[in-house]
Structure formats: C-alpha cells, structure tokens
Amino acid sequence: MAKSTSSDAQMLVRSLHTAYAATPTNLKIIDLYVVYAIVTAVIQVVYMGIVGSFPFNSFLSGVLSCVGTAVLAVCLRIQVNKENKEFKDLPPERAYADFVLCNLVLHLVVMNFLG
Amino acid sequence: MARLAAIFLAVIFLFPVLCLSFSADNPTDRRLLVLVDDLAVRSSHSVFFKSLQTRGFDLDFKLADDPKLSLQRYGQYLYDGLIVFSPSIQRFGGSLDQNAVLEFVDAGHDLILAADSSASDLIRGIATECGVDFDEDSAAMVIDHTSYAVSEMEGDHTLITSDDLVQSDVILGDRKIEAPILFRGIGHSVNPANSLVLKVLSASPSAYSANPKSKLSSPPSLTGSAISLVSIVQARNNARILISGSLDLFSNRFLRSGVQKAGSSTKYEKSGNEQFVTEISKWVFHERGHLKAVNVRHHKVGETTEPAMYRINDDLDYSVEIYEWSGTSWKPYVADDVQVQFYMMSPYVLKTLSHDQKGLYSTSFKVPDVYGVFQFKVEYQRLGYTSLSLSKQIPVRPFRHNEYERFITTAYPYYGASFSTMAAFFIFSIVYLYHK
C-alpha cells in the first residue's frame, strides 16, 4: 500500500509538471514574477518577527508593495489567459496597460508611506 | 491737642516694633507670652528669661488664670510663641483653652510646655495632643537609684541627672554639653512610630516612674531609657514644640548649681542645664535649623529661559537656592545630601545636587525616554531641620514626526524590498513585452 501511495504521489507530481510545461511562455513569466514578489513579502514578515515592528509604517509599505504587485500580476494573468472564456473579448494590450498604470499608482503610494 | 500729639508720638514709636514681628523673611519669633502659676516663677527662673530677653525676645508675663488672657484679637495673633510654665493650672483664664493652644500651634507658632509632679489634666491633655504621653499615674515621678544627684540631704532619689542626649548639632549646638543635666519631675513616653516627635533627653536605663511616697505594688509601666525627660516635636507646618517633664529644669537653682552623679567621683562646678536650655530654646524659636528654598530654576543646557515643555532625550539643568536662618540673617545652607527627583508616579531620575558654597544647588541630567507630565520634586527631611517640599510641574512631549533621523537603520530591509519590487516590475515588463 505504501509503495503505491508514494508512486501515486510521484505520478501526480509528474503529471502536474507535464501539464504546467504546456502553458504558454508569457504566463510562465508572470508566474515567476508573482513567486518573486511573494517570497520578498515573506522575508519581510520574518524579519519583522525577529526585530520587532519599530517603524511600522515602513514595514507596512514594504509588504504592501510586494503583495500589491503580486495581486496586480495575478489579475493580468487572468485577463491574458486564452483559456479563460470570460475575458475572450478583452485585448491583451488593454490588460497590460491597466497593469502598468495600477503598478505606478501602487508604487507612488508605497514611496509616500515608506517614511 | 496734647493728647493728639501723644497718640501721634506713640504710633511713631510703635511702628518699628510692629515691623519686627514674625514673618517669612524674619522667622525668629519676637513676642512671647509666658503663662505662670504665680509670679514668683518670674524671679525663680530669671536667668532663663534673661537669656531670652538678651536674644531680643519680648516676654509678656501673665498669670495662667488671668481673665483677660487671649492669644488673638480680631483674627490676628498677638504673640509669636507661647511658654507655658504653669503645670498645675486646671483651666486657663480668658479665652484660652486646650483647643486655642493647639490652634495656635497649628497656625505655625512655637510652644514650650513644662510639666511637673503637680501637672493638671489640662497640661497632660495638651501634651497628649502633641504626641507625648505623660505617665498615667498622676502622683508618679521619675526615680533613679543609680543616677541620682548627690546632695547634702538624704533625698528620695527624685532629683536625677541625665546625660543621654540626642546626637544633633542642629538641636543642641556644636559645643558638647559636658556636665550632666539635673531633672526633677514626671516622665513621659513617645510613640516610636511617630516620626515627628523626638526624645532629646532620655532617662538612664535604671530609671523608673513611680510614686516616691508609696511602696511599689506592681512593676512600673515606664522604665529605663524609654522614659523621655525632654522631647521635641516638629510639626508638618514647621512649628516647634518643646515638652519637658520638669519646670525646675529651667529654674535658677538648677542652672547655677554644681552636680555630682551618684557613684562617680567627678564633681562638675556647673550643671549642663544652662547650656541645654539655652541651646534648645534657640532651636525651638527658629534661631537654628530653619531652612528656606527659593529660586527654583530649570532650563535646557545652553539656554537661560525656562521652557514650557521639554522633549524626551533633552538635556536640562535644574537649580535651587537654599538658605538657613542664623538668628539674624540668612546664611547659605551647606549640605551634600539634597536630591532632586524627576517624578511621574515614581522617580525616573534621582540626582544629588551639588552646591557652590554660596547656597546654590544645581545639577543637570537627561530627560528619560518616557513622555507625560513630570514634576521636579525636592523632598528634604533631616533631623532638626525644617522640611523642604518643593514641586514644579513640567510636561514632556515625544518626538515630532520630523525629529526622527531621516533614514532609520532597522527599516533598511523594507526600503530595499520596495525598490527591488520596482526594479523587478521594470524587468518583468521588458521581458513580457519582448519575449518570443
């Protein structure tokens, strides 16, 4: 039984891997960007846990910039994904332009709150 | 016309006398009311009264049951101090009674009370209100079979000597009293938990308080060094009270006589009574040990004006001037143990003030890292000196938002994360747009 469970898990991971390899390149670039942003956010939270929350506004603005840009990238991925029927009529350039503008506003807010 | 001129001259001559009365700038008493049982006391204690008069006091002798006695008229006190040398008086005359005497002391005036073996309930009651309890047995006197004074007659050992004095230069003067002090009268006890009362002259360990004429049926309640012969009280409003169990302590006979303690061969030409009563009357009437603190100032280091508010982590200077009354003028007070507290519910800073020899005490310290409303407190209570209790309130504010350092070191990771996210966004957009 245990041998079949571990081989089941291996088969699951392998099938996920092959399915993921089939996604288009631009979506993979977006995924990489999201992973980078979330990892940066987690590093900041761990640092705050060690050192304490003294300039709390700086902590919040650092975490907000990482999480906010990750959320905007996820929105971009949803709108650009060709398999998504809901956004069939939305031109990908429009989605990308929204992404850029929102990121500009986000980083403006972050610079002000950083202190 | 002549009457008018006489009144005019009287007013002119009385004017300087009225200006010499007790005031905060001139704390020595001037006018004393002396109550006696009979006017013979005036001559039998003349050496003591003369020493007071040569120091500038105006003594007003009255019989204790004089129907015209009064301490105040139209709300103003007529005297600055009271000497009660009438131990056997049952009721004072005029408008004086126990409450009037206690109100007189509560108003800040001084009192010398001498009791005797004939002390009445009135005198014992005044003493109890002041914190001193005479022996309940009204016929008891202090008897000492090993420290009595040797005399030609065979006595009942109620004339005793004592040299158990409190160690205090302020109360008893700098010169040590060499000869023992003669005493005949009743003893009292002082509650050790009371911080305002002090035993100045205690009896020797072999003394006890009992009726000399009857046999002892039970052990006496007051024995040994717990018996106080002379006590002082310094009230919280700095009024000073002297309570003595013997009127003869002040009399000419005791002041002038020689003394020899039983069992010792040293015979002193003169007892210590005169030096003792002179020095202690100087203390009671504020000629010694009276302090005043003026001119409390505080400011930031480098400035001279007093700010309305400090900021945390500021450096500040605090200074106060303390003077001692020498009987005729204010002299600078010199001591090494005056401390200032920076207090909010508990002292955050406690520093000893350093002084230049002219009475200016100062120190500087850093405001603690806590904000709130603080007080500069100086609480100074030393044996024999008036208590100083100064307090000045000052608020302390935290940093304004532009008083922090521009870039906080602990926040560098957050700065780095924000900028790296922006750089990553820029690289991502290039890669996303131009990938194949």
PDB file of C-alpha atoms in Angstrom, chain A residues 25-26 29-30 33 36 40 44 47-48 54-55 58-59 62 65-66 69 76 80 96 99-100 103 107 110-111 114-115, chain B residues 404-415 417-422 424-426 428-433 435-436:
ATOM      1  CA  THR A  25       5.656  31.259 -22.018  1.00  0.00           C
ATOM      2  CA  ASN A  26       4.169  34.650 -21.135  1.00  0.00           C
ATOM      3  CA  ILE A  29       6.944  34.723 -16.884  1.00  0.00           C
ATOM      4  CA  ILE A  30       4.020  36.197 -14.932  1.00  0.00           C
ATOM      5  CA  TYR A  33       7.195  37.398 -11.130  1.00  0.00           C
ATOM      6  CA  TYR A  36       9.405  36.515  -6.537  1.00  0.00           C
ATOM      7  CA  THR A  40      10.092  39.011  -0.815  1.00  0.00           C
ATOM      8  CA  GLN A  44       9.994  40.926   5.280  1.00  0.00           C
ATOM      9  CA  TYR A  47      12.433  39.996   9.571  1.00  0.00           C
ATOM     10  CA  MET A  48       9.719  41.922  11.408  1.00  0.00           C
ATOM     11  CA  PHE A  54       9.524  49.693  15.235  1.00  0.00           C
ATOM     12  CA  PRO A  55       8.999  51.763  12.063  1.00  0.00           C
ATOM     13  CA  SER A  58       7.985  51.159   6.706  1.00  0.00           C
ATOM     14  CA  PHE A  59       7.073  47.530   7.311  1.00  0.00           C
ATOM     15  CA  GLY A  62       7.310  47.199   2.083  1.00  0.00           C
ATOM     16  CA  SER A  65       4.407  46.910  -2.393  1.00  0.00           C
ATOM     17  CA  CYS A  66       5.199  43.180  -2.698  1.00  0.00           C
ATOM     18  CA  THR A  69       2.207  43.992  -7.208  1.00  0.00           C
ATOM     19  CA  LEU A  76      -3.009  40.383 -15.543  1.00  0.00           C
ATOM     20  CA  VAL A  80      -4.408  37.462 -20.657  1.00  0.00           C
ATOM     21  CA  TYR A  96      -1.221  45.103 -19.823  1.00  0.00           C
ATOM     22  CA  PHE A  99      -1.413  46.520 -15.096  1.00  0.00           C
ATOM     23  CA  VAL A 100       1.206  49.205 -15.705  1.00  0.00           C
ATOM     24  CA  ASN A 103       1.513  49.485 -10.549  1.00  0.00           C
ATOM     25  CA  HIS A 107       4.493  52.461  -6.112  1.00  0.00           C
ATOM     26  CA  VAL A 110       4.465  52.982  -1.292  1.00  0.00           C
ATOM     27  CA  MET A 111       7.087  55.738  -1.676  1.00  0.00           C
ATOM     28  CA  LEU A 114       7.781  54.417   3.399  1.00  0.00           C
ATOM     29  CA  GLY A 115       8.824  57.371   5.634  1.00  0.00           C
TER      30      GLY A 115
ATOM     31  CA  TYR B 404      13.358  61.333  13.943  1.00  0.00           C
ATOM     32  CA  GLU B 405      16.515  60.506  11.941  1.00  0.00           C
ATOM     33  CA  ARG B 406      15.897  60.653   8.198  1.00  0.00           C
ATOM     34  CA  PHE B 407      16.667  57.021   7.372  1.00  0.00           C
ATOM     35  CA  ILE B 408      16.033  54.526  10.145  1.00  0.00           C
ATOM     36  CA  THR B 409      18.590  51.709  10.163  1.00  0.00           C
ATOM     37  CA  THR B 410      16.197  48.974  11.147  1.00  0.00           C
ATOM     38  CA  ALA B 411      13.942  49.833   8.210  1.00  0.00           C
ATOM     39  CA  TYR B 412      16.614  49.321   5.501  1.00  0.00           C
ATOM     40  CA  PRO B 413      15.238  45.884   4.503  1.00  0.00           C
ATOM     41  CA  TYR B 414      11.837  47.448   3.859  1.00  0.00           C
ATOM     42  CA  TYR B 415      13.378  50.219   1.757  1.00  0.00           C
ATOM     43  CA  ALA B 417      12.242  45.399  -0.675  1.00  0.00           C
ATOM     44  CA  SER B 418      10.193  48.292  -2.095  1.00  0.00           C
ATOM     45  CA  PHE B 419      12.934  49.305  -4.520  1.00  0.00           C
ATOM     46  CA  SER B 420      13.644  45.719  -5.553  1.00  0.00           C
ATOM     47  CA  THR B 421       9.937  45.240  -6.293  1.00  0.00           C
ATOM     48  CA  MET B 422      10.004  48.314  -8.521  1.00  0.00           C
ATOM     49  CA  ALA B 424      11.510  43.614 -10.728  1.00  0.00           C
ATOM     50  CA  PHE B 425       8.381  45.242 -12.185  1.00  0.00           C
ATOM     51  CA  PHE B 426      10.527  47.124 -14.700  1.00  0.00           C
ATOM     52  CA  PHE B 428       9.276  41.944 -15.934  1.00  0.00           C
ATOM     53  CA  SER B 429       7.598  44.406 -18.229  1.00  0.00           C
ATOM     54  CA  ILE B 430      10.597  44.405 -20.626  1.00  0.00           C
ATOM     55  CA  VAL B 431      10.765  40.602 -20.661  1.00  0.00           C
ATOM     56  CA  TYR B 432       6.993  40.232 -21.029  1.00  0.00           C
ATOM     57  CA  LEU B 433       6.732  42.629 -23.942  1.00  0.00           C
ATOM     58  CA  HIS B 435       9.865  37.693 -25.343  1.00  0.00           C
ATOM     59  CA  LYS B 436       9.417  35.420 -28.339  1.00  0.00           C
TER      60      LYS B 436
END
